[in-house]
PDB file of C-alpha atoms and ligand atoms in Angstrom:
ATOM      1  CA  UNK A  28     -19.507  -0.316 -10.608  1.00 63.00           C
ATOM      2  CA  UNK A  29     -18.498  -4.083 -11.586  1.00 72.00           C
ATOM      3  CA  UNK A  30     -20.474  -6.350  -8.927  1.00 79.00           C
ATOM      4  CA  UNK A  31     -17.378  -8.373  -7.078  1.00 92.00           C
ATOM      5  CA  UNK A  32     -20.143 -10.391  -5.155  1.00 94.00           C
ATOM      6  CA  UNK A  33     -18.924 -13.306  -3.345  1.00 93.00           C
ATOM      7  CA  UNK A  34     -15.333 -12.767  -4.106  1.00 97.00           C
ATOM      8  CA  UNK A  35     -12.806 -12.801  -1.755  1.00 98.00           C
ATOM      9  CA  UNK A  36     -10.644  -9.508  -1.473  1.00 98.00           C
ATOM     10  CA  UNK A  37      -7.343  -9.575   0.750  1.00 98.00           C
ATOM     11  CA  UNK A  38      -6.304  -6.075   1.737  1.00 98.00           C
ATOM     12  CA  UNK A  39      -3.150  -5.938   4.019  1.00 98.00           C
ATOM     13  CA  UNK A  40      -2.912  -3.064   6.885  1.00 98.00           C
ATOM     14  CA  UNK A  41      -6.816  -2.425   6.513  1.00 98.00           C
ATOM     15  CA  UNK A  42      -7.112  -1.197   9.958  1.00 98.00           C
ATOM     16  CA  UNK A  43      -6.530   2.593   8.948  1.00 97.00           C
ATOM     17  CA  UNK A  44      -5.941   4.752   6.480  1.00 98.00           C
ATOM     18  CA  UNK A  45      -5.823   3.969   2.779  1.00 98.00           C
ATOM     19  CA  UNK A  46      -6.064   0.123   3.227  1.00 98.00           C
ATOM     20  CA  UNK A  47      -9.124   0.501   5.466  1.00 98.00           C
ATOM     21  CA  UNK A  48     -10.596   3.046   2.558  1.00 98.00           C
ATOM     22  CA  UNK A  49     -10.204  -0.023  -0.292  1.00 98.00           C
ATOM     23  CA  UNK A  50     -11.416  -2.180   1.971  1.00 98.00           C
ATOM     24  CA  UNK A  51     -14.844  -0.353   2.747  1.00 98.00           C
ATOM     25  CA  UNK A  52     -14.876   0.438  -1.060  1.00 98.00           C
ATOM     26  CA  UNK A  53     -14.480  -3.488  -1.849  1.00 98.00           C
ATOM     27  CA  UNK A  54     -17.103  -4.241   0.723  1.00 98.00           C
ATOM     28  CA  UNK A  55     -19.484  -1.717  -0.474  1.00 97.00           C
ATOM     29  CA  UNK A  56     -18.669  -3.411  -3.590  1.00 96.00           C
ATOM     30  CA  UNK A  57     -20.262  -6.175  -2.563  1.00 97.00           C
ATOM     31  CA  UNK A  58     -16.327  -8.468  -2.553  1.00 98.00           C
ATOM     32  CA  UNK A  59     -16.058 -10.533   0.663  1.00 98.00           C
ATOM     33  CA  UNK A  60     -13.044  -8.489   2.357  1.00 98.00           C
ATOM     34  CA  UNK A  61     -10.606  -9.783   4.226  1.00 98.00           C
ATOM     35  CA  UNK A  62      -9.139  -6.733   7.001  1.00 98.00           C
ATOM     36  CA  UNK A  63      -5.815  -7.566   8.055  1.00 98.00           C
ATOM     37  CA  UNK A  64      -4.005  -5.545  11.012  1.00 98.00           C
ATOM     38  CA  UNK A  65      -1.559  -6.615  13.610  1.00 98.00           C
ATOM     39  CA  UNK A  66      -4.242  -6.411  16.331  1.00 98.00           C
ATOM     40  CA  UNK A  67      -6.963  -8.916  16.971  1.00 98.00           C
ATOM     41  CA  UNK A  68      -9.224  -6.369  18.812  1.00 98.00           C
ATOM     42  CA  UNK A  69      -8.830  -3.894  16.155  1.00 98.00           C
ATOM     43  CA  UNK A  70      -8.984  -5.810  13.659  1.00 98.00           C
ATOM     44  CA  UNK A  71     -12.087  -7.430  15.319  1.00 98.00           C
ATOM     45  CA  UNK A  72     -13.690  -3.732  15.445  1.00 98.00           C
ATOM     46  CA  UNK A  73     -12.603  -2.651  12.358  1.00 98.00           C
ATOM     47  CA  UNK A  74     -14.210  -5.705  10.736  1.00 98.00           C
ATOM     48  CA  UNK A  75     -17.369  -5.331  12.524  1.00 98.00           C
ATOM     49  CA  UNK A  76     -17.595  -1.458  11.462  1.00 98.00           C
ATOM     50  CA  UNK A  77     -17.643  -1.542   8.087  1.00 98.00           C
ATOM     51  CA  UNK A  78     -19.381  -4.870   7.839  1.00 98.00           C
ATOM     52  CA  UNK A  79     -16.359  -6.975   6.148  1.00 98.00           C
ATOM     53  CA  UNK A  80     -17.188 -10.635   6.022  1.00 98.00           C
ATOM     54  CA  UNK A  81     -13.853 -11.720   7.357  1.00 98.00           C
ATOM     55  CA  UNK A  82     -10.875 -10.734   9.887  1.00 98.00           C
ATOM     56  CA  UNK A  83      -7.125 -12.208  10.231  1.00 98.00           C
ATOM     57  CA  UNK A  84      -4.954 -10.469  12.338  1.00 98.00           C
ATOM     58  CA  UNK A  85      -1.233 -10.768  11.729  1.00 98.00           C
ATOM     59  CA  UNK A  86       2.207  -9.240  11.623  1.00 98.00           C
ATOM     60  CA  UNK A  87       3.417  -9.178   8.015  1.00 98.00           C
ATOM     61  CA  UNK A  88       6.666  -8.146   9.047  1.00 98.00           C
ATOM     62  CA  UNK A  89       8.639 -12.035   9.039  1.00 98.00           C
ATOM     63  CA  UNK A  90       8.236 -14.811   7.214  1.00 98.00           C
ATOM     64  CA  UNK A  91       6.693 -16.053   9.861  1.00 98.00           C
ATOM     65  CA  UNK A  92       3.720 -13.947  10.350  1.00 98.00           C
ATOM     66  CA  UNK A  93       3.409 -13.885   6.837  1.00 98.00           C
ATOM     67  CA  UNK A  94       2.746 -17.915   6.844  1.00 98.00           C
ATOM     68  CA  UNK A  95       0.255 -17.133   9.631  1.00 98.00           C
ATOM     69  CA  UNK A  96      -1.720 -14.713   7.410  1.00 98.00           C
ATOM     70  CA  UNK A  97      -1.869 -17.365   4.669  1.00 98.00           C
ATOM     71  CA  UNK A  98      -2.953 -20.492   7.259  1.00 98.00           C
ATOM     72  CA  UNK A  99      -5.514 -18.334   8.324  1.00 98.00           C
ATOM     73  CA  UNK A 100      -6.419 -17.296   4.478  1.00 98.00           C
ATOM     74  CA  UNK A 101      -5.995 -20.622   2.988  1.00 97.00           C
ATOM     75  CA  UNK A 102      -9.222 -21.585   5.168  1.00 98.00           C
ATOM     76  CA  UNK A 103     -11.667 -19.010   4.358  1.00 98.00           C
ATOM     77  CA  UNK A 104     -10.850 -19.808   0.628  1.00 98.00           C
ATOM     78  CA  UNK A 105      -9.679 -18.794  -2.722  1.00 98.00           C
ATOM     79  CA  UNK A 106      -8.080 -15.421  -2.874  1.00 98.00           C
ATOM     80  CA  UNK A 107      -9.574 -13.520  -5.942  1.00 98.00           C
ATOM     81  CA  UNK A 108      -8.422 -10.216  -5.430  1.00 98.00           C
ATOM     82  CA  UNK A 109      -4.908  -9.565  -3.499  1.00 98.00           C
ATOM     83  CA  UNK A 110      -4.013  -5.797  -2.408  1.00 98.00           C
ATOM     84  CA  UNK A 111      -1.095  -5.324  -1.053  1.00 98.00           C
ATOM     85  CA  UNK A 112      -1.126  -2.284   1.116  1.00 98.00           C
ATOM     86  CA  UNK A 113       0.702  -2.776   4.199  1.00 98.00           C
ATOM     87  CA  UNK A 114       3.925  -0.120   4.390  1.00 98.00           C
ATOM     88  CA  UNK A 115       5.864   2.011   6.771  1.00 97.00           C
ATOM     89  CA  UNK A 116       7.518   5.223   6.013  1.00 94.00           C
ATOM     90  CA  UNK A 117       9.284   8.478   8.445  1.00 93.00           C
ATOM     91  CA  UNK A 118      12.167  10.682   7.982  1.00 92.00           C
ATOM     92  CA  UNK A 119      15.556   9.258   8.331  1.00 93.00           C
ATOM     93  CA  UNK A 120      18.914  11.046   7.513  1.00 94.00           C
ATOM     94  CA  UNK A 121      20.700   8.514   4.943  1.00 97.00           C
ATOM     95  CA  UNK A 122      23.677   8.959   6.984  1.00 98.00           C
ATOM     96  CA  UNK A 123      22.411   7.569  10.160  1.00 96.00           C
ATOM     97  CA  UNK A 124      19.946   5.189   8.928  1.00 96.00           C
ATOM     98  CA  UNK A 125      20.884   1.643  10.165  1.00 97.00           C
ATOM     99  CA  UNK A 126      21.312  -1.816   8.297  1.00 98.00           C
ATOM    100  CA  UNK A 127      18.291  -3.018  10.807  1.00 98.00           C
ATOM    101  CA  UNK A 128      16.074  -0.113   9.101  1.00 97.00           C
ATOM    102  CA  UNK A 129      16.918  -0.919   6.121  1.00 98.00           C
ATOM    103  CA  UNK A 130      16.234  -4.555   6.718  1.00 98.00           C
ATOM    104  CA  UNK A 131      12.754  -3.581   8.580  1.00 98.00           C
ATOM    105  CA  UNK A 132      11.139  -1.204   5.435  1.00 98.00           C
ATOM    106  CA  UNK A 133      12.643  -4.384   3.306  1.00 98.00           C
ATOM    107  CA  UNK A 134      10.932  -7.215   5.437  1.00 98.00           C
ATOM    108  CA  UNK A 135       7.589  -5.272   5.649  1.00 98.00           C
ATOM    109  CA  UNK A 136       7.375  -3.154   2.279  1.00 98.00           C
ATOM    110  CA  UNK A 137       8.739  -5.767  -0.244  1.00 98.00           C
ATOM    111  CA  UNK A 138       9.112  -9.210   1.704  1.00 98.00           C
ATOM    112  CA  UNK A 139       5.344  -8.838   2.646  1.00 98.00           C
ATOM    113  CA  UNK A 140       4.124  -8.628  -0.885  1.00 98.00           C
ATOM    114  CA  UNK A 141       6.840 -11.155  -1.972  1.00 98.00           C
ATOM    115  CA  UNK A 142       5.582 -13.552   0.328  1.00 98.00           C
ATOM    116  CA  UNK A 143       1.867 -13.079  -0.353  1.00 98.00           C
ATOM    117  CA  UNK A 144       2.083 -13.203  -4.158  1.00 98.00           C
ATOM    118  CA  UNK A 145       4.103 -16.615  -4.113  1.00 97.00           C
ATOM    119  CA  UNK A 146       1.033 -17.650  -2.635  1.00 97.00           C
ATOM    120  CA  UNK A 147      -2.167 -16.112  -3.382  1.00 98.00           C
ATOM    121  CA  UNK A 148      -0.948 -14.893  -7.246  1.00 98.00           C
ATOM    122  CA  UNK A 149       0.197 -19.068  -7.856  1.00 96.00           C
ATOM    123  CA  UNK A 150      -3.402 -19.639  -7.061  1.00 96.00           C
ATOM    124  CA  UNK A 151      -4.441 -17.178  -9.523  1.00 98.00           C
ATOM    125  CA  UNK A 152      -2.989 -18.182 -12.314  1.00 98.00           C
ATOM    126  CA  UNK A 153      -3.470 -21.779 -11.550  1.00 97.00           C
ATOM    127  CA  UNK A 154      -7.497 -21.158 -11.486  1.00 97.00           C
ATOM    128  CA  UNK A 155      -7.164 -18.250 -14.393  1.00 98.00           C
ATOM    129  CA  UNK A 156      -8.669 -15.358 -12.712  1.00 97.00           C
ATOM    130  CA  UNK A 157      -7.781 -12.810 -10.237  1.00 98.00           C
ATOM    131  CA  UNK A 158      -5.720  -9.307  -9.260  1.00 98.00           C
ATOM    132  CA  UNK A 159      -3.335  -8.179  -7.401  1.00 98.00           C
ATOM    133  CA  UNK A 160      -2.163  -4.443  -6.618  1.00 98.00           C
ATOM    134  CA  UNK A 161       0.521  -3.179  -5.191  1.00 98.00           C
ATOM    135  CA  UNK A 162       0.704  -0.499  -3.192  1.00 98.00           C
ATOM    136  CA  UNK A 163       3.626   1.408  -3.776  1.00 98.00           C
ATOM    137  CA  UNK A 164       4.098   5.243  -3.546  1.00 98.00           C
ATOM    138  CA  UNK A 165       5.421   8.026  -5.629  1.00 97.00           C
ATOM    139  CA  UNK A 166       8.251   8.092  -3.994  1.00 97.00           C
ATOM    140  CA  UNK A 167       9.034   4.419  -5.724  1.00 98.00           C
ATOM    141  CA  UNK A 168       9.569   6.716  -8.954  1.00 96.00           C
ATOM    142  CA  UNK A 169      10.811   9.689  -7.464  1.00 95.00           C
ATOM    143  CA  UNK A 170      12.863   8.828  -4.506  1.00 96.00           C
ATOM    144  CA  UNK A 171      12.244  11.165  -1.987  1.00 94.00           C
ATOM    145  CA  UNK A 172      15.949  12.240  -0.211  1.00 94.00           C
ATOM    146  CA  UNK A 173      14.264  12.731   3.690  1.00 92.00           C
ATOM    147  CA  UNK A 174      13.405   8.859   3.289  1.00 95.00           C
ATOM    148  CA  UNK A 175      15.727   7.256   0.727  1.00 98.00           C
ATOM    149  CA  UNK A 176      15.312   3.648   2.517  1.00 98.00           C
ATOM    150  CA  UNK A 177      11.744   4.015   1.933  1.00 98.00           C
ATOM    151  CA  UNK A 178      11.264   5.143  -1.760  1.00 98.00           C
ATOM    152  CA  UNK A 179      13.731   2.016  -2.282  1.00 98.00           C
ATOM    153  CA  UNK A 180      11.630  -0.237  -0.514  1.00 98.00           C
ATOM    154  CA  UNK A 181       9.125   1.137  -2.938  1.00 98.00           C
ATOM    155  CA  UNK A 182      10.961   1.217  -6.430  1.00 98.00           C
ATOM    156  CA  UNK A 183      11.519  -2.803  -5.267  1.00 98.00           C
ATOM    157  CA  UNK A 184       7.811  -2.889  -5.577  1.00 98.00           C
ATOM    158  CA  UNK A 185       7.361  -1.248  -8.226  1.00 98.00           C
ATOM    159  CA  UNK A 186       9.429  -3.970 -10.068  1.00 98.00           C
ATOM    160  CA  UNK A 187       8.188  -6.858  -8.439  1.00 98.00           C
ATOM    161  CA  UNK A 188       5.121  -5.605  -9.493  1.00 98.00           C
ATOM    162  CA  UNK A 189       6.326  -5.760 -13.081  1.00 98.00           C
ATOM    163  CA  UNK A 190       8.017  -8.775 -13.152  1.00 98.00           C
ATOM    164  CA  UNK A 191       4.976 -10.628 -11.755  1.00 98.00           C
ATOM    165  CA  UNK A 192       3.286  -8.932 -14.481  1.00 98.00           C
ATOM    166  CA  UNK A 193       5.097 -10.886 -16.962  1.00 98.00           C
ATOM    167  CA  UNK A 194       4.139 -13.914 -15.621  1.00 98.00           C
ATOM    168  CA  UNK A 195       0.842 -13.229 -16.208  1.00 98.00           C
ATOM    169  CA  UNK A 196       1.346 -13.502 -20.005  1.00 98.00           C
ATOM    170  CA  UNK A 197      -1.873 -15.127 -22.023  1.00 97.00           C
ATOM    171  CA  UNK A 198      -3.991 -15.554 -18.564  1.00 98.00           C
ATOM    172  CA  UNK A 199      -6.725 -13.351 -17.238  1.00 98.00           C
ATOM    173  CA  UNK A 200      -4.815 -12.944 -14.090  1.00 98.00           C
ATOM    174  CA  UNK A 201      -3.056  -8.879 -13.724  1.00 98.00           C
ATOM    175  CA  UNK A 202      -0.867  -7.314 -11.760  1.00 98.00           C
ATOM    176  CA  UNK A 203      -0.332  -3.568 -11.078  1.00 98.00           C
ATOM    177  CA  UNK A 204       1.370  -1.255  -8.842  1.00 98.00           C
ATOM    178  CA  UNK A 205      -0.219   1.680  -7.763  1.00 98.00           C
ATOM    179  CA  UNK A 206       1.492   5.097  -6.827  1.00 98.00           C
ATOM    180  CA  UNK A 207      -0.156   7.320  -4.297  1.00 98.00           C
ATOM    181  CA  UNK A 208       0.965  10.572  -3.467  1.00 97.00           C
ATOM    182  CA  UNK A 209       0.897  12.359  -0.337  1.00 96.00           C
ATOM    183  CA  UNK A 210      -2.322  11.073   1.324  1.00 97.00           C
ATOM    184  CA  UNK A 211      -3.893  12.250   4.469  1.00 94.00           C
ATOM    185  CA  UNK A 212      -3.479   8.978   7.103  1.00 95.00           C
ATOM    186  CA  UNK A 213      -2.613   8.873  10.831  1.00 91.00           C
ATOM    187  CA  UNK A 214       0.530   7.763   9.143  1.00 90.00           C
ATOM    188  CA  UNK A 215       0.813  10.648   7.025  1.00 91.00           C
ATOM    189  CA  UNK A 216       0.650  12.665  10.327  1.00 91.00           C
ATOM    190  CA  UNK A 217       3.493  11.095  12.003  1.00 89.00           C
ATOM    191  CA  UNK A 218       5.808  11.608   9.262  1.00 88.00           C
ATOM    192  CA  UNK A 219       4.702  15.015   9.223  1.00 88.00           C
ATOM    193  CA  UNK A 220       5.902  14.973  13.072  1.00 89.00           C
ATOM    194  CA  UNK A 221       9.301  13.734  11.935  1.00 87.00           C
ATOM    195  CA  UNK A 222       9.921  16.176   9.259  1.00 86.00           C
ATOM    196  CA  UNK A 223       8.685  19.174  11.444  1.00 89.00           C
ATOM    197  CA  UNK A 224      11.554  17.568  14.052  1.00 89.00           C
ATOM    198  CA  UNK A 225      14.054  17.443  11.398  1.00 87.00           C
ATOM    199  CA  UNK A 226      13.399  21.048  10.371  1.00 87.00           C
ATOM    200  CA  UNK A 227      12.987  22.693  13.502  1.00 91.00           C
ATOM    201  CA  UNK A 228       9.330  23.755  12.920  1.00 91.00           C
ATOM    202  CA  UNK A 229       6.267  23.915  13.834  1.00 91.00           C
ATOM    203  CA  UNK A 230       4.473  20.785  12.262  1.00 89.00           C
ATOM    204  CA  UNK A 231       1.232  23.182  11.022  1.00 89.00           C
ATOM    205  CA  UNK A 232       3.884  25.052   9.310  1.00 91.00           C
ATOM    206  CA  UNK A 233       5.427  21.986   7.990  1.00 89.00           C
ATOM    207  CA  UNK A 234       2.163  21.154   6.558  1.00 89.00           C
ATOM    208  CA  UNK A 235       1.005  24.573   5.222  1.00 89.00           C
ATOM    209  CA  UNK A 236       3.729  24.614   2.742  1.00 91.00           C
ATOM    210  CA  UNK A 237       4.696  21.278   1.748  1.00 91.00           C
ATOM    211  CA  UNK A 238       3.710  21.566  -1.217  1.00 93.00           C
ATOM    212  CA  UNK A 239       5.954  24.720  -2.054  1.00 92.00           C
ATOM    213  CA  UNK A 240       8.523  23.132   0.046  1.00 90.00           C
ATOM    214  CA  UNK A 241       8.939  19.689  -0.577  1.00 89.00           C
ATOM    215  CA  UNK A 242       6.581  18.547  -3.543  1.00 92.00           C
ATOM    216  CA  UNK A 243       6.164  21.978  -5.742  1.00 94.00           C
ATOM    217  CA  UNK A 244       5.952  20.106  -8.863  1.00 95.00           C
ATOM    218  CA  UNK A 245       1.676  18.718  -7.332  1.00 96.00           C
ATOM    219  CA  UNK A 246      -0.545  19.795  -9.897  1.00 96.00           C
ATOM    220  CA  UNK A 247      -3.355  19.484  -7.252  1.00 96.00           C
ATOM    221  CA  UNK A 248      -1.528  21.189  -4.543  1.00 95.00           C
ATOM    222  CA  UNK A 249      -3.133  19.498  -2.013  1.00 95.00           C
ATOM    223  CA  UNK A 250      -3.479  15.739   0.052  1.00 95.00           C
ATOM    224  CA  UNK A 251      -5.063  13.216  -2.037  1.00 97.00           C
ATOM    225  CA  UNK A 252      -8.390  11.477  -0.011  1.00 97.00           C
ATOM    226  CA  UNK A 253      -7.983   7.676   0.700  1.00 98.00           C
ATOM    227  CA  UNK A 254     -11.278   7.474  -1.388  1.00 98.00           C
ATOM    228  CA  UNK A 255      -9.504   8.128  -4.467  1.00 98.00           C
ATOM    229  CA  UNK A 256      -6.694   6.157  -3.799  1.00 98.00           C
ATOM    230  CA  UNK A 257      -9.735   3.226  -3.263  1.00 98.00           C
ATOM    231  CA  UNK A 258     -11.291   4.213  -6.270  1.00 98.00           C
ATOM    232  CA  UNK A 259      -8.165   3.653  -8.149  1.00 98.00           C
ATOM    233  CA  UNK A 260      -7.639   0.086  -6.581  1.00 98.00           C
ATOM    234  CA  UNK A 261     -11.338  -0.651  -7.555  1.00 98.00           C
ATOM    235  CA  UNK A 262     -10.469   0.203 -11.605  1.00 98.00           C
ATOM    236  CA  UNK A 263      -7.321  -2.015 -11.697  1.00 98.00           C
ATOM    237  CA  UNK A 264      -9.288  -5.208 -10.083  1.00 97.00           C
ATOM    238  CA  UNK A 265     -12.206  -4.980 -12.733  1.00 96.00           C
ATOM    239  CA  UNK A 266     -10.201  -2.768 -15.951  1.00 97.00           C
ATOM    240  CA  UNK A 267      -8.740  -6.670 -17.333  1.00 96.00           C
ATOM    241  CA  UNK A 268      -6.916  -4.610 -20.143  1.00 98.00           C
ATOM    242  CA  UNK A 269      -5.163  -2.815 -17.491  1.00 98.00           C
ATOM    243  CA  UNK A 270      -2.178  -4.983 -16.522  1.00 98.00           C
ATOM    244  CA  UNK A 271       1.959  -4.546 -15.873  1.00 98.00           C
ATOM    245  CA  UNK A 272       1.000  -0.910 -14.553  1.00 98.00           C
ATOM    246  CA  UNK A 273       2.058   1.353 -12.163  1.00 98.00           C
ATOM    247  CA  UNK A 274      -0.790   3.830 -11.938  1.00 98.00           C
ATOM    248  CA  UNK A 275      -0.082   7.154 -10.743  1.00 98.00           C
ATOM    249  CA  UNK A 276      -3.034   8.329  -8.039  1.00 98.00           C
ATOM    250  CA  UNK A 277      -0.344  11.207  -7.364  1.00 97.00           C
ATOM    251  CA  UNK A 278      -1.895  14.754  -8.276  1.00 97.00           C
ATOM    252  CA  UNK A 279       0.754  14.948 -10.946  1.00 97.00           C
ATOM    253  CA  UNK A 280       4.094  14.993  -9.050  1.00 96.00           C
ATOM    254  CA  UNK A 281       5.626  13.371 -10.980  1.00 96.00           C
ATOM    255  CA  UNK A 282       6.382  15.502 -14.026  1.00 95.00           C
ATOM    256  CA  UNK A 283       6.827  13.284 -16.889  1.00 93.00           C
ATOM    257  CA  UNK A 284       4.807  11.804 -19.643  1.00 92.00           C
TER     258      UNK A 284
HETATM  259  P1  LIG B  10      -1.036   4.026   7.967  1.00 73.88           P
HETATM  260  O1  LIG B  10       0.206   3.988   8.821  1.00 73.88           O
HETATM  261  O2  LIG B  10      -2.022   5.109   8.211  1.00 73.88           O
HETATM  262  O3  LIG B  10      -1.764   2.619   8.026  1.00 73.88           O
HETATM  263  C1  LIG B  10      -0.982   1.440   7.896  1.00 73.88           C
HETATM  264  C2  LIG B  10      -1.812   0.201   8.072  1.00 73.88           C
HETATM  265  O4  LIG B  10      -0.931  -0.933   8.017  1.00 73.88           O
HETATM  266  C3  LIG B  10      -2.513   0.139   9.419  1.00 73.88           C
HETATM  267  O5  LIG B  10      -3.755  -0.504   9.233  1.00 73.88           O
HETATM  268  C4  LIG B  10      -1.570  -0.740  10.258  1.00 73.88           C
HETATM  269  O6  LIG B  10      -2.252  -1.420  11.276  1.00 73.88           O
HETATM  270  C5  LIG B  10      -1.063  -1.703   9.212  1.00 73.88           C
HETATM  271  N1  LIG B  10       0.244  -2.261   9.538  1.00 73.88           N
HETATM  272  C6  LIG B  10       1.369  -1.589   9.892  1.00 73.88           C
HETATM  273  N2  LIG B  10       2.366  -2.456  10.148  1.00 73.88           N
HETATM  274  C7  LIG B  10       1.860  -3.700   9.928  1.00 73.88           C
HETATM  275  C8  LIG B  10       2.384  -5.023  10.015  1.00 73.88           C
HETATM  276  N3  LIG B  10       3.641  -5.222  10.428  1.00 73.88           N
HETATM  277  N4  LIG B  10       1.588  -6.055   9.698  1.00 73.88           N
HETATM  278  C9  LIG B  10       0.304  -5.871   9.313  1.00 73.88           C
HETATM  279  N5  LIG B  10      -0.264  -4.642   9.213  1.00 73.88           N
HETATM  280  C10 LIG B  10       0.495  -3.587   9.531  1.00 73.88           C
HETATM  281  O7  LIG B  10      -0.488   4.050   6.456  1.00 73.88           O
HETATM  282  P2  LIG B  10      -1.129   4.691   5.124  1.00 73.88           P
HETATM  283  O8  LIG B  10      -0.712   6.117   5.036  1.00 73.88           O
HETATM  284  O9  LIG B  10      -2.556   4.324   5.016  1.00 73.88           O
HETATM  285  O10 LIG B  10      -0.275   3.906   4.014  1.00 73.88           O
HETATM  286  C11 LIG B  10      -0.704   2.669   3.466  1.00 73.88           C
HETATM  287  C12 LIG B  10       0.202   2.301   2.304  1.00 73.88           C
HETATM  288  O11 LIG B  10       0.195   3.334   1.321  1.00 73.88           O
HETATM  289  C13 LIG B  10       1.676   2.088   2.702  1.00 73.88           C
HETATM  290  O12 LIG B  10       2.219   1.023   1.965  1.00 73.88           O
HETATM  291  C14 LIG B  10       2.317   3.401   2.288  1.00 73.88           C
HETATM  292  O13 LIG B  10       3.688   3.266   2.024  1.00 73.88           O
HETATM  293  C15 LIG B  10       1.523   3.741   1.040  1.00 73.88           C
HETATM  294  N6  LIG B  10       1.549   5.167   0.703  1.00 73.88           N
HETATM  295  C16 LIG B  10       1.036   6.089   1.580  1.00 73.88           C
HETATM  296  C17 LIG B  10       1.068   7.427   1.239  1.00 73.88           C
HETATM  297  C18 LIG B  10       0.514   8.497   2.153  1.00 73.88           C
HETATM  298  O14 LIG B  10       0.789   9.681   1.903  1.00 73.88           O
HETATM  299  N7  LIG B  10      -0.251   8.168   3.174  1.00 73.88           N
HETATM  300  C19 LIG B  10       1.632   7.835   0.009  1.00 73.88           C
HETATM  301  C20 LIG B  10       2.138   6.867  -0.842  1.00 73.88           C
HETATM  302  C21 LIG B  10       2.084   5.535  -0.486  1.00 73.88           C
END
């Protein structure tokens, strides 16, 4: 494992699930994380647990908690590595999903990273060195139809992710998206509660055969761990080679070359 000692890794949403698995794996890597939550006390205990250096809590959904995260940020220091993981999904019928929705999965899942990259990746390129990742979904490629709004929000990523790529031309600055499939979170399990309401069954049931159901084309047939979804994170911010892609951590859903 590359030694990331004494650089400074943002990871959005790190309280739970996979952005609190890249976190510990960046800390473990010896990277001075930054956790970020909504929550002050959890953030504060979630920093403390897994012995990350440093803890901002904010609410990347507006502008304006965005420029909070990045006051608070700009005074630790220099952003090195930037992972953008913050993201909600659940079930929504297309027909009765609002403009507001929309505009919430927008302002969170695309405006969020928007916001931080005008920031932190300017830095990067200005000081020739750094990463950023994207955490998008396969759903971003494959849209899924019980959450169109959110495999939007995520193809918008997947393209930001791109474009900012491009910018990166001739530096030793990168940016990647990365595509997890289904992934066993707390949020995992409340969209697992939606779909079970929008079917009519029992959510163990819903589980049991999702992959049959709703996903039959997994190779792996099963949830992927946050740990490999960390691991992945951890080869894009050291791979330099690696840059303008949009890595599939997915088990093979998506069934194309
Ligand atoms: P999760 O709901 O378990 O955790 C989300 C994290 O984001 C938490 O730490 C939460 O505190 C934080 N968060 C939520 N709203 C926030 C806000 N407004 N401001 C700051 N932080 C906020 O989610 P997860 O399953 O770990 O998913 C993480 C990312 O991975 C999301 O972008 C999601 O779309 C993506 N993803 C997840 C899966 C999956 O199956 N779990 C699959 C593909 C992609």
């Amino acid at each position: 494992m590359k030694d990331m000692t004494g650089k400074i890794a943002l990871i959005t949403g790190s309280t739970k699930g996979i952005g609190r698995a890249i976190a510990e794996a960046f800390v473990k890597a010896g990277a001075d994380v930054i956790v970020n939550g909504r929550n002050a006390t959890e953030v504060e205990k979630v920093r403390t647990e897994m012995g990350a250096k440093y803890g901002v809590a904010a609410d990347l959904s507006s502008g304006e908690g965005c420029n909070s995260l990045i006051e608070q940020v700009d005074k630790i220091g220099p952003v090195e590595i930037l992972i953008n993981n913050t993201g909600i999904f659940g079930v929504k019928d297309f027909f009765e999903s609002t403009d507001e929705e929309w505009e919430n999965y927008f302002q969170l899942n695309v405006m969020s990273a928007v916001r931080l990259n005008r920031q932190f990746m300017k830095g990067m390129l200005e000081r020739n060195s750094g990463s950023v990742i994207n955490i998008a979904s396969e759903a971003g490629f494959k849209p899924l139809p019980q959450m169109i709004h959110y495999s939007v929000s995520k193809t918008a990523l997947i393209s930001l992710s791109r474009g900012l790529a491009e910018i990166t031309k001739g530096t030793a600055v990168t940016v990647n998206s990365l595509l997890p499939g289904p992934t066993w979170t707390d949020g995992v399990e409340k969209y697992f509660a939606g779909l079970a309401e929008e079917e009519g069954k029992d959510m163990q049931e819903v589980i049991s055969s999702y992959f049959d159901d709703h996903e039959p084309t997994s190779l792996i047939k099963r949830f992927v761990d946050v740990k490999e979804v960390a691991d992945a994170t951890l080869f894009l911010a050291t791979n330099k080679a690696v840059n303008g892609s949009a890595l599939r951590v997915e088990g093979g859903i998506i069934r194309s070359l």
